[in-house]
mmCIF file of C-alpha atoms in Angstrom:
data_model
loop_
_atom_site.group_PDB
_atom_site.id
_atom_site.type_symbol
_atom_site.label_atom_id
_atom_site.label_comp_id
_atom_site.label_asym_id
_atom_site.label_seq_id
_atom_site.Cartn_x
_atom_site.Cartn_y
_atom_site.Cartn_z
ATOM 1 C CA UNK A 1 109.601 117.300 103.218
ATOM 2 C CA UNK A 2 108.809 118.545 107.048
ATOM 3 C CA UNK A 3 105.889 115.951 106.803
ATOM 4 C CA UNK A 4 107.798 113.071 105.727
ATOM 5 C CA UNK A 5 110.396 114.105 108.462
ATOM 6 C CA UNK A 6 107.558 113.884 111.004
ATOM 7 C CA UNK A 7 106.265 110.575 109.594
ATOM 8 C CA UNK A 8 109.610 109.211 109.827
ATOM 9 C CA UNK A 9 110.099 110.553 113.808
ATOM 10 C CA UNK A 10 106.631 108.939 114.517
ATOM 11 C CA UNK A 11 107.534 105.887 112.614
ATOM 12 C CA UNK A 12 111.109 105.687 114.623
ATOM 13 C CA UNK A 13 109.248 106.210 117.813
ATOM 14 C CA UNK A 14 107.008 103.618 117.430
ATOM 15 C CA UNK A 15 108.904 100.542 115.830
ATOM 16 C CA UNK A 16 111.546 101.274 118.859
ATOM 17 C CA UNK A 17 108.423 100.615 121.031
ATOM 18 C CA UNK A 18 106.090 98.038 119.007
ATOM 19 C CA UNK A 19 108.802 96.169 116.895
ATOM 20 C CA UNK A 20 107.423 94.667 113.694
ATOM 21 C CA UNK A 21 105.798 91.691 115.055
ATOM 22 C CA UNK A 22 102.547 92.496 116.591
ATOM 23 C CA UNK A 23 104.046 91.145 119.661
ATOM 24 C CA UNK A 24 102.388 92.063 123.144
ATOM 25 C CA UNK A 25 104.247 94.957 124.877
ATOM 26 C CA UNK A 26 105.771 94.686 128.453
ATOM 27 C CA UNK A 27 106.314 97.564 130.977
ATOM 28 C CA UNK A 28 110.575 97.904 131.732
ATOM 29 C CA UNK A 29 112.772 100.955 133.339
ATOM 30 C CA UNK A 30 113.099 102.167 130.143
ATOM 31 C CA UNK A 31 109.366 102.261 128.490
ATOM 32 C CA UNK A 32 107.086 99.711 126.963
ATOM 33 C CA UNK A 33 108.827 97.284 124.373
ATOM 34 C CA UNK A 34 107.583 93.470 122.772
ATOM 35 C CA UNK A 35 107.610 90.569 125.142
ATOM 36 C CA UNK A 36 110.916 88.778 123.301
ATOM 37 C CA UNK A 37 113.183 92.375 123.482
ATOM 38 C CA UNK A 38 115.345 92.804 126.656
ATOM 39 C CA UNK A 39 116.543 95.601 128.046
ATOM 40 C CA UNK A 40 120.419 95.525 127.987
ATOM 41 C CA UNK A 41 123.534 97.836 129.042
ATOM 42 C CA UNK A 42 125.294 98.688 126.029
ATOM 43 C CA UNK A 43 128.688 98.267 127.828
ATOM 44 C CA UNK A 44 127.624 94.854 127.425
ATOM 45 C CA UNK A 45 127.315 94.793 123.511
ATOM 46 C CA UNK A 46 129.823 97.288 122.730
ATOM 47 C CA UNK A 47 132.914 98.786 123.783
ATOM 48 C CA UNK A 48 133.481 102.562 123.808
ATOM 49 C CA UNK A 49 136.805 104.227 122.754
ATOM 50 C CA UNK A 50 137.640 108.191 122.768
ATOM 51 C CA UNK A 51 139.647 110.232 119.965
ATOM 52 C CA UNK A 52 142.760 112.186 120.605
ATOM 53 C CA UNK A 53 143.553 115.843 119.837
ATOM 54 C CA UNK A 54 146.473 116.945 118.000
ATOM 55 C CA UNK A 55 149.389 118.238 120.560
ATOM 56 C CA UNK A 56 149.082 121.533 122.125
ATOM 57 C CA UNK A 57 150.316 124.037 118.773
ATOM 58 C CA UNK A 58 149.884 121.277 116.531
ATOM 59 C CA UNK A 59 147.815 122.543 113.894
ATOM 60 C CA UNK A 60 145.410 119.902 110.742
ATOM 61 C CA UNK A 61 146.686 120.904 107.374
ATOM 62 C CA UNK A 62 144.934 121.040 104.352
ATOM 63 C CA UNK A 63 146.374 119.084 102.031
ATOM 64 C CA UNK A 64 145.525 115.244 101.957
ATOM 65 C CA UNK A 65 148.760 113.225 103.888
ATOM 66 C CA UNK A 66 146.866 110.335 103.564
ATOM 67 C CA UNK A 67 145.179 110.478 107.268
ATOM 68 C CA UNK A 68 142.515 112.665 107.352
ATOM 69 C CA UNK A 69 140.891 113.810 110.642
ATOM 70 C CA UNK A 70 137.545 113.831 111.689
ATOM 71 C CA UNK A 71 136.483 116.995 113.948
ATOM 72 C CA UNK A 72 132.978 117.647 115.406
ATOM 73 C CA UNK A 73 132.039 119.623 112.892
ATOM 74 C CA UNK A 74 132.206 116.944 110.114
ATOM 75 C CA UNK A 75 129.817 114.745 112.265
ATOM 76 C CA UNK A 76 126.499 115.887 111.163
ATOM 77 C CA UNK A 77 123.040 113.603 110.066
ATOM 78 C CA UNK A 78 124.220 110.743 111.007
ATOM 79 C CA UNK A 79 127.281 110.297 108.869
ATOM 80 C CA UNK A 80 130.621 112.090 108.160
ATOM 81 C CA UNK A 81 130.850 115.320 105.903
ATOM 82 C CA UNK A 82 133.863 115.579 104.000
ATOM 83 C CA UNK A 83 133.445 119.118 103.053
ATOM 84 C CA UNK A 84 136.429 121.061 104.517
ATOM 85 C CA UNK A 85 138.366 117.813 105.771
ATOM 86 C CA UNK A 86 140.852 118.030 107.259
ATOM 87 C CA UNK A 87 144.706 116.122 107.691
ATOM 88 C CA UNK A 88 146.886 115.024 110.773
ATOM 89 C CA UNK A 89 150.604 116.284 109.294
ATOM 90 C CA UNK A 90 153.365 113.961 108.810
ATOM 91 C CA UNK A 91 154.968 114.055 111.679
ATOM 92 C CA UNK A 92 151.912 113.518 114.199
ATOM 93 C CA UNK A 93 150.814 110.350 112.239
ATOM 94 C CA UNK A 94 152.651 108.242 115.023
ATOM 95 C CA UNK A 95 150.916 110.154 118.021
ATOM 96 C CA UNK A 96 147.420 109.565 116.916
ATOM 97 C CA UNK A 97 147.915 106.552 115.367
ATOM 98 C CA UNK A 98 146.098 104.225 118.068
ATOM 99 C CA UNK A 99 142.860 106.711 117.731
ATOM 100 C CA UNK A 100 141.224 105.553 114.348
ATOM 101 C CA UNK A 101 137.927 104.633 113.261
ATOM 102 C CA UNK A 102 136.809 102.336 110.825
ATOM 103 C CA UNK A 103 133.937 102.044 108.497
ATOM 104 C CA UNK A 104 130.922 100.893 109.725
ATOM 105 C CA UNK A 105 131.450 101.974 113.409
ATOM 106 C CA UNK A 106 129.177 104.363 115.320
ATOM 107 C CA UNK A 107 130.065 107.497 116.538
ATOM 108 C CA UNK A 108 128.909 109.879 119.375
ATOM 109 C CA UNK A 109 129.780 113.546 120.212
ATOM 110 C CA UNK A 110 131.031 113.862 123.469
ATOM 111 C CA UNK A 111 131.979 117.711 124.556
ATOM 112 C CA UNK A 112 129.808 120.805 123.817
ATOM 113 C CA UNK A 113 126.012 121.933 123.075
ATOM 114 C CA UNK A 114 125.140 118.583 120.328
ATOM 115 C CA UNK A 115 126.354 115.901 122.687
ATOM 116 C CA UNK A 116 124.185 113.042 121.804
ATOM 117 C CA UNK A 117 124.998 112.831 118.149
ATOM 118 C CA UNK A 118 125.128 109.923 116.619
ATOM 119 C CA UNK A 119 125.922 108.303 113.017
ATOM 120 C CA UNK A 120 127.985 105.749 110.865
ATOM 121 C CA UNK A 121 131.635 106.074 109.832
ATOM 122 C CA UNK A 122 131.345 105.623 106.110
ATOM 123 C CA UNK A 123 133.445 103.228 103.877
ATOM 124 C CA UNK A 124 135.849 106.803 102.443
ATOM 125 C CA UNK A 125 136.878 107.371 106.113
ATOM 126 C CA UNK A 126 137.958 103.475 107.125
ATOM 127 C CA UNK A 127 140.737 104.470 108.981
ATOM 128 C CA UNK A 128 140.614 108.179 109.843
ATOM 129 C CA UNK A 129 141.303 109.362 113.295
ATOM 130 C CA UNK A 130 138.751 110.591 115.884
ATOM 131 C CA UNK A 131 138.350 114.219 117.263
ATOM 132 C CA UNK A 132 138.879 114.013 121.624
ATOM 133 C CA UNK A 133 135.242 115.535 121.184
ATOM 134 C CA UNK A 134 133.664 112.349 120.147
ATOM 135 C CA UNK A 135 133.854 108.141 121.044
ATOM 136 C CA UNK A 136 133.277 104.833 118.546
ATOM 137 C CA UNK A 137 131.108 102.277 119.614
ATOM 138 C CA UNK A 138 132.909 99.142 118.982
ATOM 139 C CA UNK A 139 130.070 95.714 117.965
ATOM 140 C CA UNK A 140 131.539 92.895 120.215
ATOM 141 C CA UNK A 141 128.881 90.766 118.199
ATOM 142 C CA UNK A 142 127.769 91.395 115.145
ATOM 143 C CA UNK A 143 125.260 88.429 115.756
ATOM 144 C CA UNK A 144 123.830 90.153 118.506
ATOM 145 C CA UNK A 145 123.391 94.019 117.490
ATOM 146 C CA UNK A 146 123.190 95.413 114.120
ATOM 147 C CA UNK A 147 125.749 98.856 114.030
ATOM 148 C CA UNK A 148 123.016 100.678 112.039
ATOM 149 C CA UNK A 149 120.303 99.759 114.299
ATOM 150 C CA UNK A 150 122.315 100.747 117.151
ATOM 151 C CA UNK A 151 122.684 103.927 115.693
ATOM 152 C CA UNK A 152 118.932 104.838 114.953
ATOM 153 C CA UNK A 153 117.904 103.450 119.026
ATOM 154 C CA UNK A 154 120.597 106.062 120.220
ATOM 155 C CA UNK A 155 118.829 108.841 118.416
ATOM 156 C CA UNK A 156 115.480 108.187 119.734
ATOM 157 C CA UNK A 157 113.714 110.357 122.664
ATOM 158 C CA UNK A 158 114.501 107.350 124.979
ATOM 159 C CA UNK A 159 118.198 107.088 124.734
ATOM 160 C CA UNK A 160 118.671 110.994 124.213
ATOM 161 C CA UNK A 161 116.852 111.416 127.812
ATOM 162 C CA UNK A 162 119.481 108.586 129.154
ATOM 163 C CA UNK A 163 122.173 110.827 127.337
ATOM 164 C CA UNK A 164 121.719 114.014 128.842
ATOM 165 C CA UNK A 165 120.754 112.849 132.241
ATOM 166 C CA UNK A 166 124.689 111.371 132.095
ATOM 167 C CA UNK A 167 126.423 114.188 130.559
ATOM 168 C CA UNK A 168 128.135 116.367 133.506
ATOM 169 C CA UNK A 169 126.954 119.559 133.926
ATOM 170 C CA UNK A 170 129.425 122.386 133.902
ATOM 171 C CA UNK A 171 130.755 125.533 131.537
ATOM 172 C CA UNK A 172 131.640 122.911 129.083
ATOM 173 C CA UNK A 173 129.221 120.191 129.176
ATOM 174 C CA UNK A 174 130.503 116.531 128.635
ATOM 175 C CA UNK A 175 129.754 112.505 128.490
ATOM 176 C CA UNK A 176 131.881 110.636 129.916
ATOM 177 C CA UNK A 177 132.980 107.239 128.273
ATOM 178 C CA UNK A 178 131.929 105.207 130.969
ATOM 179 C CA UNK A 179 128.531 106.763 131.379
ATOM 180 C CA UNK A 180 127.934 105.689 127.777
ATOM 181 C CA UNK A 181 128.640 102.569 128.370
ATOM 182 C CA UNK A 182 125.614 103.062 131.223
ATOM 183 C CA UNK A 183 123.357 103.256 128.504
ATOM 184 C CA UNK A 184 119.968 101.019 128.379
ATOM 185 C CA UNK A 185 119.044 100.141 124.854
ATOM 186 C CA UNK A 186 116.044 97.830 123.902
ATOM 187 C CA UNK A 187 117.284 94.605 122.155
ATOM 188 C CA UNK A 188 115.360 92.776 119.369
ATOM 189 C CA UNK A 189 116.887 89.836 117.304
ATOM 190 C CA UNK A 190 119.254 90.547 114.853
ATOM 191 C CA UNK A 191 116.678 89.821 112.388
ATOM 192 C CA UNK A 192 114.118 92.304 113.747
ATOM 193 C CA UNK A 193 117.015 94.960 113.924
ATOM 194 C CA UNK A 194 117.428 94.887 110.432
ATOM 195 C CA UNK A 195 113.991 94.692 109.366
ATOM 196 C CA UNK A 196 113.371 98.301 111.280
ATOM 197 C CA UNK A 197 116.444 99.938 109.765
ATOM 198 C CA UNK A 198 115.247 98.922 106.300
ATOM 199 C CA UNK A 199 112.381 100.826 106.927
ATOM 200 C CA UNK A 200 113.594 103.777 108.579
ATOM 201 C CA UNK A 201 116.558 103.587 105.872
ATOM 202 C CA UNK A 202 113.820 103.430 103.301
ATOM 203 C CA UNK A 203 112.321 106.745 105.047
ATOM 204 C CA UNK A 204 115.918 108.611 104.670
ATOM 205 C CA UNK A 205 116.125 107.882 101.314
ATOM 206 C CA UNK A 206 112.713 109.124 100.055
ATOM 207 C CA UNK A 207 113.345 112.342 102.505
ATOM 208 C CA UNK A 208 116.876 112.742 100.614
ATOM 209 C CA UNK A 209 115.472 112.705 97.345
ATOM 210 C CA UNK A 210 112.499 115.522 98.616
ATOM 211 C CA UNK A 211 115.650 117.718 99.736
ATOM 212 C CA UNK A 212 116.965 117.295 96.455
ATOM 213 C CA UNK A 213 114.285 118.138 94.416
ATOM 214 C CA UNK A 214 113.797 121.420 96.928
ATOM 215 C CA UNK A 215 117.284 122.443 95.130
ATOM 216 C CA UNK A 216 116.252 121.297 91.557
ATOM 217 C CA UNK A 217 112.739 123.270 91.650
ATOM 218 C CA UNK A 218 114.571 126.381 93.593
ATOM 219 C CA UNK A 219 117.495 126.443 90.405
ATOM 220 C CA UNK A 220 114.276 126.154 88.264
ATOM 221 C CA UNK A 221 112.632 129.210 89.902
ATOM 222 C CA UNK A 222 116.197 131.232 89.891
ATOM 223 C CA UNK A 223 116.572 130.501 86.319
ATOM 224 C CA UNK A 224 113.092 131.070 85.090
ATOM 225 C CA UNK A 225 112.762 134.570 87.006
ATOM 226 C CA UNK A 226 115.925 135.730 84.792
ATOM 227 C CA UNK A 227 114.627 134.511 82.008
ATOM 228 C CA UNK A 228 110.799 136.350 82.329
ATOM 229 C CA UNK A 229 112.680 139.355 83.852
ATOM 230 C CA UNK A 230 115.488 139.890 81.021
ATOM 231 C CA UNK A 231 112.751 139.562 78.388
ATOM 232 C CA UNK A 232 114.174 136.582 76.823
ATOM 233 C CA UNK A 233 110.890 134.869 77.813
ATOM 234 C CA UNK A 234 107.592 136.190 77.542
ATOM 235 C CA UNK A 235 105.233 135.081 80.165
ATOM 236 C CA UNK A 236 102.190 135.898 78.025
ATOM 237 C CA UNK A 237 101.985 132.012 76.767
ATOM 238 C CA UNK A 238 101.850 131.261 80.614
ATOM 239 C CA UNK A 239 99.203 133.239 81.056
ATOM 240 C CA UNK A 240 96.879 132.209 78.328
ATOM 241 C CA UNK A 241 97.258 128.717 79.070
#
């Protein structure tokens, strides 16, 4: 699994610089990328909107009210955990109601130490509202960037360096929304965006199924230890063979 993680960091790091065409590269600000990408703001391609905390007091509640809220610490891999979710109460549904997300758009963290993470609302939390501690990137043309692709070029070693050269510098560390819309992001056609989140998409998937077979093989191990320890299984047999 750590192998096929590095494959797919090497793999990232070099479609964001040698697309999928075989095109010649070209020198920018930003690193070498094909002749037919530019090099774009992405204030220009997207706009960038902050969450909302709950009032000062306010406390989430556990129990589902029908809008659920999204804190920092359900933002993890690149997608939204709903273990331990959270709920805005009744009566705060009005306040935050301008803060939502909806499926499909990207996500950044903000405030604190993982500033720089980035993912995809998924279809269950169309709708949701937004921690303070992160921002949505909002397409303004879908026929111009790809959400998903935006999301893998904002993980990569270029835009991470862009990221934390922005964030401010103090006891709590934090990116402002208009230095992410500062941002320089390498732009392929829509069709080559695609084409390189299929294959980095294909990469997550066959990593996902590694991590689950990890688990399988480890409940295999658990189950066969009690088994040869208890007696019920001799390991004689195993040994002969």
């Amino acid at each position: 699994m750590e192998l096929e993680r590095e494959r797919k960091a090497a793999l990232m790091e070099y479609l964001f610089t040698h697309g999928t065409r075989g095109e010649s590269l070209k020198q920018t600000e930003i690193g070498e990328m094909p002749e037919s990408w530019e090099v774009v703001k992405l204030g220009q391609l997207a706009s960038v909107k902050g969450g909302k905390r709950l009032p000062k007091g306010e406390p989430l509640v556990s129990y589902n009210t029908g809008q659920p809220y999204i804190r920092a610490g359900n933002l993890k891999n690149g997608t939204v955990t709903i273990n331990e979710l959270l709920y805005v109460p009744d009566h705060l549904k009005k306040v935050v109601k301008n803060y939502t997300v909806a499926s499909g758009d990207v996500y950044i963290t903000i405030v604190g130490a993982y500033i720089g993470d980035v993912g995809i609302i998924p279809d269950l939390l169309d709708g949701a509202n937004l921690t303070e501690n992160a921002a949505k990137l909002i397409i303004n043309s879908s026929n111009l960037l790809d959400n998903h692709f935006l999301a893998k070029y904002l993980d990569t070693k270029v835009a991470q360096f862009q990221i934390k050269s922005l964030t401010t510098r103090t006891s709590q560390p934090k990116l402002a929304l208009s230095r992410i819309e500062q941002i320089l992001i390498s732009l392929p056609f829509l069709r080559e965006q695609k084409e390189i989140v299929s294959v980095l998409n294909a990469c997550a998937i066959k990593i996902s199924s590694l991590e689950q077979e990890i688990v399988l093989l480890g409940e295999l191990f658990q189950a066969m230890l009690e088994e040869l320890m208890t007696g019920r299984l001799s390991a004689i047999p195993l040994i002969e063979e």
